[in-house]
Amino acid sequence: MSKLRVLFNHTLTPAQQEEAHCRLGVTKIIHPPAEVSNLWCNLPADVPMLQEILSPVLDWLDNGSKGDFVLIQGDFGACYFCVQYSFRLGMQPIYSTTKRKTTEKCISENKVHLAHHFQHVTFRQYENFIKQELR
């Protein structure tokens, strides 16, 4: 009986929820408290290191269990750090793969409206790099 902890800047779609339950065998989806969610969505761009800032996020991850899935998407550096941290905790970090459709609409002589529509395809596990011999 695994759980899915969500570190994500968006709301999970019904398709993502269904896949989590059906394919991953998730019995419970756990969203972070408002403090953690707000921090994750608003990480400052002007700081050189994130470890100290991510402390509330790491504390929240510490409440998970070995084998739990953790959906991690957002700031590249924060994702990298939290993926590595999740591996250390024995969790299974994943991310959502998507298909993207772009539409352009000319709205005036000098303006174009560009819209991106993302459709969930599947969850993919982050892979922990293990150095192997080159072939």
mmCIF file with all atom_site columns, C-alpha atoms in Angstrom:
data_model
loop_
_atom_site.group_PDB
_atom_site.id
_atom_site.type_symbol
_atom_site.label_atom_id
_atom_site.label_alt_id
_atom_site.label_comp_id
_atom_site.label_asym_id
_atom_site.label_entity_id
_atom_site.label_seq_id
_atom_site.pdbx_PDB_ins_code
_atom_site.Cartn_x
_atom_site.Cartn_y
_atom_site.Cartn_z
_atom_site.occupancy
_atom_site.B_iso_or_equiv
_atom_site.pdbx_formal_charge
_atom_site.auth_seq_id
_atom_site.auth_comp_id
_atom_site.auth_asym_id
_atom_site.auth_atom_id
_atom_site.pdbx_PDB_model_num
ATOM 1   C CA . MET A 1 1   ? 0.000  0.000  0.000   1.00 0.00 ? 1   MET A CA 1
ATOM 2   C CA . SER A 1 2   ? 1.997  2.958  -1.211  1.00 0.00 ? 2   SER A CA 1
ATOM 3   C CA . LYS A 1 3   ? 1.245  6.633  -0.993  1.00 0.00 ? 3   LYS A CA 1
ATOM 4   C CA . LEU A 1 4   ? 1.997  9.440  -3.418  1.00 0.00 ? 4   LEU A CA 1
ATOM 5   C CA . ARG A 1 5   ? 3.429  12.645 -1.993  1.00 0.00 ? 5   ARG A CA 1
ATOM 6   C CA . VAL A 1 6   ? 3.025  15.559 -4.415  1.00 0.00 ? 6   VAL A CA 1
ATOM 7   C CA . LEU A 1 7   ? 5.647  18.306 -4.943  1.00 0.00 ? 7   LEU A CA 1
ATOM 8   C CA . PHE A 1 8   ? 4.090  19.891 -7.972  1.00 0.00 ? 8   PHE A CA 1
ATOM 9   C CA . ASN A 1 9   ? 3.156  23.441 -9.058  1.00 0.00 ? 9   ASN A CA 1
ATOM 10  C CA . HIS A 1 10  ? -0.188 22.355 -10.499 1.00 0.00 ? 10  HIS A CA 1
ATOM 11  C CA . THR A 1 11  ? -3.289 20.436 -9.530  1.00 0.00 ? 11  THR A CA 1
ATOM 12  C CA . LEU A 1 12  ? -3.224 16.766 -10.457 1.00 0.00 ? 12  LEU A CA 1
ATOM 13  C CA . THR A 1 13  ? -5.517 15.990 -13.369 1.00 0.00 ? 13  THR A CA 1
ATOM 14  C CA . PRO A 1 14  ? -8.092 13.203 -13.123 1.00 0.00 ? 14  PRO A CA 1
ATOM 15  C CA . ALA A 1 15  ? -5.923 11.175 -15.553 1.00 0.00 ? 15  ALA A CA 1
ATOM 16  C CA . GLN A 1 16  ? -2.899 11.567 -13.260 1.00 0.00 ? 16  GLN A CA 1
ATOM 17  C CA . GLN A 1 17  ? -4.932 10.577 -10.207 1.00 0.00 ? 17  GLN A CA 1
ATOM 18  C CA . GLU A 1 18  ? -6.304 7.535  -12.017 1.00 0.00 ? 18  GLU A CA 1
ATOM 19  C CA . GLU A 1 19  ? -2.846 6.421  -13.140 1.00 0.00 ? 19  GLU A CA 1
ATOM 20  C CA . ALA A 1 20  ? -1.472 6.862  -9.635  1.00 0.00 ? 20  ALA A CA 1
ATOM 21  C CA . HIS A 1 21  ? -4.174 4.603  -8.229  1.00 0.00 ? 21  HIS A CA 1
ATOM 22  C CA . CYS A 1 22  ? -4.420 2.029  -11.047 1.00 0.00 ? 22  CYS A CA 1
ATOM 23  C CA . ARG A 1 23  ? -0.886 1.677  -12.406 1.00 0.00 ? 23  ARG A CA 1
ATOM 24  C CA . LEU A 1 24  ? 1.219  2.650  -9.392  1.00 0.00 ? 24  LEU A CA 1
ATOM 25  C CA . GLY A 1 25  ? -1.086 1.090  -6.801  1.00 0.00 ? 25  GLY A CA 1
ATOM 26  C CA . VAL A 1 26  ? -1.264 4.289  -4.767  1.00 0.00 ? 26  VAL A CA 1
ATOM 27  C CA . THR A 1 27  ? -3.856 4.156  -1.995  1.00 0.00 ? 27  THR A CA 1
ATOM 28  C CA . LYS A 1 28  ? -3.515 7.762  -0.815  1.00 0.00 ? 28  LYS A CA 1
ATOM 29  C CA . ILE A 1 29  ? -2.387 11.023 -2.431  1.00 0.00 ? 29  ILE A CA 1
ATOM 30  C CA . ILE A 1 30  ? -0.771 13.434 0.011   1.00 0.00 ? 30  ILE A CA 1
ATOM 31  C CA . HIS A 1 31  ? -0.443 17.128 -0.796  1.00 0.00 ? 31  HIS A CA 1
ATOM 32  C CA . PRO A 1 32  ? 1.943  19.281 1.212   1.00 0.00 ? 32  PRO A CA 1
ATOM 33  C CA . PRO A 1 33  ? 0.685  21.801 3.749   1.00 0.00 ? 33  PRO A CA 1
ATOM 34  C CA . ALA A 1 34  ? 0.143  25.352 2.471   1.00 0.00 ? 34  ALA A CA 1
ATOM 35  C CA . GLU A 1 35  ? 3.515  26.566 3.802   1.00 0.00 ? 35  GLU A CA 1
ATOM 36  C CA . VAL A 1 36  ? 5.418  23.900 1.855   1.00 0.00 ? 36  VAL A CA 1
ATOM 37  C CA . SER A 1 37  ? 3.281  24.276 -1.264  1.00 0.00 ? 37  SER A CA 1
ATOM 38  C CA . ASN A 1 38  ? 3.678  28.071 -1.311  1.00 0.00 ? 38  ASN A CA 1
ATOM 39  C CA . LEU A 1 39  ? 7.436  27.752 -0.851  1.00 0.00 ? 39  LEU A CA 1
ATOM 40  C CA . TRP A 1 40  ? 7.701  25.166 -3.661  1.00 0.00 ? 40  TRP A CA 1
ATOM 41  C CA . CYS A 1 41  ? 5.735  27.408 -6.047  1.00 0.00 ? 41  CYS A CA 1
ATOM 42  C CA . ASN A 1 42  ? 7.679  30.561 -5.166  1.00 0.00 ? 42  ASN A CA 1
ATOM 43  C CA . LEU A 1 43  ? 11.323 29.631 -4.756  1.00 0.00 ? 43  LEU A CA 1
ATOM 44  C CA . PRO A 1 44  ? 13.468 32.764 -5.010  1.00 0.00 ? 44  PRO A CA 1
ATOM 45  C CA . ALA A 1 45  ? 15.414 32.995 -8.251  1.00 0.00 ? 45  ALA A CA 1
ATOM 46  C CA . ASP A 1 46  ? 18.175 35.155 -6.788  1.00 0.00 ? 46  ASP A CA 1
ATOM 47  C CA . VAL A 1 47  ? 19.689 32.797 -4.206  1.00 0.00 ? 47  VAL A CA 1
ATOM 48  C CA . PRO A 1 48  ? 22.760 30.732 -5.132  1.00 0.00 ? 48  PRO A CA 1
ATOM 49  C CA . MET A 1 49  ? 21.973 27.672 -2.945  1.00 0.00 ? 49  MET A CA 1
ATOM 50  C CA . LEU A 1 50  ? 18.633 26.081 -2.045  1.00 0.00 ? 50  LEU A CA 1
ATOM 51  C CA . GLN A 1 51  ? 19.357 23.569 0.735   1.00 0.00 ? 51  GLN A CA 1
ATOM 52  C CA . GLU A 1 52  ? 18.561 25.912 3.619   1.00 0.00 ? 52  GLU A CA 1
ATOM 53  C CA . ILE A 1 53  ? 15.467 27.333 1.911   1.00 0.00 ? 53  ILE A CA 1
ATOM 54  C CA . LEU A 1 54  ? 14.170 23.821 1.181   1.00 0.00 ? 54  LEU A CA 1
ATOM 55  C CA . SER A 1 55  ? 14.291 22.797 4.847   1.00 0.00 ? 55  SER A CA 1
ATOM 56  C CA . PRO A 1 56  ? 10.453 22.803 5.278   1.00 0.00 ? 56  PRO A CA 1
ATOM 57  C CA . VAL A 1 57  ? 10.114 20.693 2.112   1.00 0.00 ? 57  VAL A CA 1
ATOM 58  C CA . LEU A 1 58  ? 12.687 18.190 3.378   1.00 0.00 ? 58  LEU A CA 1
ATOM 59  C CA . ASP A 1 59  ? 10.949 18.046 6.763   1.00 0.00 ? 59  ASP A CA 1
ATOM 60  C CA . TRP A 1 60  ? 7.690  17.233 4.951   1.00 0.00 ? 60  TRP A CA 1
ATOM 61  C CA . LEU A 1 61  ? 9.404  14.501 2.917   1.00 0.00 ? 61  LEU A CA 1
ATOM 62  C CA . ASP A 1 62  ? 10.815 13.064 6.160   1.00 0.00 ? 62  ASP A CA 1
ATOM 63  C CA . ASN A 1 63  ? 7.219  12.262 7.176   1.00 0.00 ? 63  ASN A CA 1
ATOM 64  C CA . GLY A 1 64  ? 6.881  9.843  4.259   1.00 0.00 ? 64  GLY A CA 1
ATOM 65  C CA . SER A 1 65  ? 7.586  6.139  4.277   1.00 0.00 ? 65  SER A CA 1
ATOM 66  C CA . LYS A 1 66  ? 10.099 3.974  2.480   1.00 0.00 ? 66  LYS A CA 1
ATOM 67  C CA . GLY A 1 67  ? 8.598  2.862  -0.847  1.00 0.00 ? 67  GLY A CA 1
ATOM 68  C CA . ASP A 1 68  ? 6.261  5.848  -1.174  1.00 0.00 ? 68  ASP A CA 1
ATOM 69  C CA . PHE A 1 69  ? 6.142  7.625  -4.516  1.00 0.00 ? 69  PHE A CA 1
ATOM 70  C CA . VAL A 1 70  ? 7.031  11.317 -4.648  1.00 0.00 ? 70  VAL A CA 1
ATOM 71  C CA . LEU A 1 71  ? 5.902  13.344 -7.673  1.00 0.00 ? 71  LEU A CA 1
ATOM 72  C CA . ILE A 1 72  ? 8.592  16.018 -8.053  1.00 0.00 ? 72  ILE A CA 1
ATOM 73  C CA . GLN A 1 73  ? 8.375  18.765 -10.675 1.00 0.00 ? 73  GLN A CA 1
ATOM 74  C CA . GLY A 1 74  ? 9.306  22.438 -10.536 1.00 0.00 ? 74  GLY A CA 1
ATOM 75  C CA . ASP A 1 75  ? 12.535 24.426 -10.235 1.00 0.00 ? 75  ASP A CA 1
ATOM 76  C CA . PHE A 1 76  ? 15.351 22.314 -11.733 1.00 0.00 ? 76  PHE A CA 1
ATOM 77  C CA . GLY A 1 77  ? 17.759 22.697 -8.831  1.00 0.00 ? 77  GLY A CA 1
ATOM 78  C CA . ALA A 1 78  ? 15.078 22.105 -6.209  1.00 0.00 ? 78  ALA A CA 1
ATOM 79  C CA . CYS A 1 79  ? 13.889 19.021 -8.100  1.00 0.00 ? 79  CYS A CA 1
ATOM 80  C CA . TYR A 1 80  ? 17.412 17.630 -8.313  1.00 0.00 ? 80  TYR A CA 1
ATOM 81  C CA . PHE A 1 81  ? 17.949 18.165 -4.606  1.00 0.00 ? 81  PHE A CA 1
ATOM 82  C CA . CYS A 1 82  ? 14.588 16.646 -3.599  1.00 0.00 ? 82  CYS A CA 1
ATOM 83  C CA . VAL A 1 83  ? 14.983 13.679 -5.955  1.00 0.00 ? 83  VAL A CA 1
ATOM 84  C CA . GLN A 1 84  ? 18.355 12.858 -4.366  1.00 0.00 ? 84  GLN A CA 1
ATOM 85  C CA . TYR A 1 85  ? 16.863 13.329 -0.904  1.00 0.00 ? 85  TYR A CA 1
ATOM 86  C CA . SER A 1 86  ? 13.945 11.023 -1.769  1.00 0.00 ? 86  SER A CA 1
ATOM 87  C CA . PHE A 1 87  ? 16.346 8.312  -2.916  1.00 0.00 ? 87  PHE A CA 1
ATOM 88  C CA . ARG A 1 88  ? 18.176 8.595  0.422   1.00 0.00 ? 88  ARG A CA 1
ATOM 89  C CA . LEU A 1 89  ? 14.851 8.103  2.227   1.00 0.00 ? 89  LEU A CA 1
ATOM 90  C CA . GLY A 1 90  ? 14.068 4.993  0.179   1.00 0.00 ? 90  GLY A CA 1
ATOM 91  C CA . MET A 1 91  ? 11.222 6.680  -1.676  1.00 0.00 ? 91  MET A CA 1
ATOM 92  C CA . GLN A 1 92  ? 10.459 6.440  -5.393  1.00 0.00 ? 92  GLN A CA 1
ATOM 93  C CA . PRO A 1 93  ? 10.675 9.875  -7.052  1.00 0.00 ? 93  PRO A CA 1
ATOM 94  C CA . ILE A 1 94  ? 8.624  10.236 -10.257 1.00 0.00 ? 94  ILE A CA 1
ATOM 95  C CA . TYR A 1 95  ? 7.632  12.925 -12.736 1.00 0.00 ? 95  TYR A CA 1
ATOM 96  C CA . SER A 1 96  ? 4.839  13.349 -15.239 1.00 0.00 ? 96  SER A CA 1
ATOM 97  C CA . THR A 1 97  ? 5.594  13.063 -18.943 1.00 0.00 ? 97  THR A CA 1
ATOM 98  C CA . THR A 1 98  ? 3.369  15.090 -21.253 1.00 0.00 ? 98  THR A CA 1
ATOM 99  C CA . LYS A 1 99  ? 2.471  15.753 -24.844 1.00 0.00 ? 99  LYS A CA 1
ATOM 100 C CA . ARG A 1 100 ? 2.465  19.445 -25.679 1.00 0.00 ? 100 ARG A CA 1
ATOM 101 C CA . LYS A 1 101 ? 0.268  21.096 -28.254 1.00 0.00 ? 101 LYS A CA 1
ATOM 102 C CA . THR A 1 102 ? 0.905  24.711 -29.197 1.00 0.00 ? 102 THR A CA 1
ATOM 103 C CA . THR A 1 103 ? -1.608 27.001 -30.838 1.00 0.00 ? 103 THR A CA 1
ATOM 104 C CA . GLU A 1 104 ? -0.962 30.450 -32.247 1.00 0.00 ? 104 GLU A CA 1
ATOM 105 C CA . LYS A 1 105 ? -3.590 33.079 -32.815 1.00 0.00 ? 105 LYS A CA 1
ATOM 106 C CA . CYS A 1 106 ? -2.912 36.465 -34.374 1.00 0.00 ? 106 CYS A CA 1
ATOM 107 C CA . ILE A 1 107 ? -4.829 38.947 -32.218 1.00 0.00 ? 107 ILE A CA 1
ATOM 108 C CA . SER A 1 108 ? -3.642 42.185 -33.800 1.00 0.00 ? 108 SER A CA 1
ATOM 109 C CA . GLU A 1 109 ? -1.114 43.489 -36.288 1.00 0.00 ? 109 GLU A CA 1
ATOM 110 C CA . ASN A 1 110 ? 1.757  43.185 -33.814 1.00 0.00 ? 110 ASN A CA 1
ATOM 111 C CA . LYS A 1 111 ? 0.514  40.652 -31.250 1.00 0.00 ? 111 LYS A CA 1
ATOM 112 C CA . VAL A 1 112 ? 0.307  36.891 -31.301 1.00 0.00 ? 112 VAL A CA 1
ATOM 113 C CA . HIS A 1 113 ? -1.325 34.827 -28.585 1.00 0.00 ? 113 HIS A CA 1
ATOM 114 C CA . LEU A 1 114 ? 0.630  31.623 -28.017 1.00 0.00 ? 114 LEU A CA 1
ATOM 115 C CA . ALA A 1 115 ? -1.015 28.884 -25.933 1.00 0.00 ? 115 ALA A CA 1
ATOM 116 C CA . HIS A 1 116 ? 0.524  25.649 -24.735 1.00 0.00 ? 116 HIS A CA 1
ATOM 117 C CA . HIS A 1 117 ? -1.717 22.734 -23.818 1.00 0.00 ? 117 HIS A CA 1
ATOM 118 C CA . PHE A 1 118 ? -0.177 19.840 -21.923 1.00 0.00 ? 118 PHE A CA 1
ATOM 119 C CA . GLN A 1 119 ? -1.660 16.360 -21.776 1.00 0.00 ? 119 GLN A CA 1
ATOM 120 C CA . HIS A 1 120 ? -0.437 13.818 -19.241 1.00 0.00 ? 120 HIS A CA 1
ATOM 121 C CA . VAL A 1 121 ? 1.021  10.687 -20.836 1.00 0.00 ? 121 VAL A CA 1
ATOM 122 C CA . THR A 1 122 ? 2.508  8.686  -17.960 1.00 0.00 ? 122 THR A CA 1
ATOM 123 C CA . PHE A 1 123 ? 4.531  8.860  -14.783 1.00 0.00 ? 123 PHE A CA 1
ATOM 124 C CA . ARG A 1 124 ? 8.206  8.071  -15.184 1.00 0.00 ? 124 ARG A CA 1
ATOM 125 C CA . GLN A 1 125 ? 10.599 7.224  -12.380 1.00 0.00 ? 125 GLN A CA 1
ATOM 126 C CA . TYR A 1 126 ? 13.694 9.306  -11.883 1.00 0.00 ? 126 TYR A CA 1
ATOM 127 C CA . GLU A 1 127 ? 16.667 7.003  -12.224 1.00 0.00 ? 127 GLU A CA 1
ATOM 128 C CA . ASN A 1 128 ? 19.470 7.013  -9.711  1.00 0.00 ? 128 ASN A CA 1
ATOM 129 C CA . PHE A 1 129 ? 22.731 7.186  -11.640 1.00 0.00 ? 129 PHE A CA 1
ATOM 130 C CA . ILE A 1 130 ? 25.042 4.262  -11.059 1.00 0.00 ? 130 ILE A CA 1
ATOM 131 C CA . LYS A 1 131 ? 28.320 4.366  -12.945 1.00 0.00 ? 131 LYS A CA 1
ATOM 132 C CA . GLN A 1 132 ? 28.649 1.367  -15.203 1.00 0.00 ? 132 GLN A CA 1
ATOM 133 C CA . GLU A 1 133 ? 31.439 0.215  -17.469 1.00 0.00 ? 133 GLU A CA 1
ATOM 134 C CA . LEU A 1 134 ? 31.326 1.712  -20.934 1.00 0.00 ? 134 LEU A CA 1
ATOM 135 C CA . ARG A 1 135 ? 30.599 -0.744 -23.700 1.00 0.00 ? 135 ARG A CA 1
#
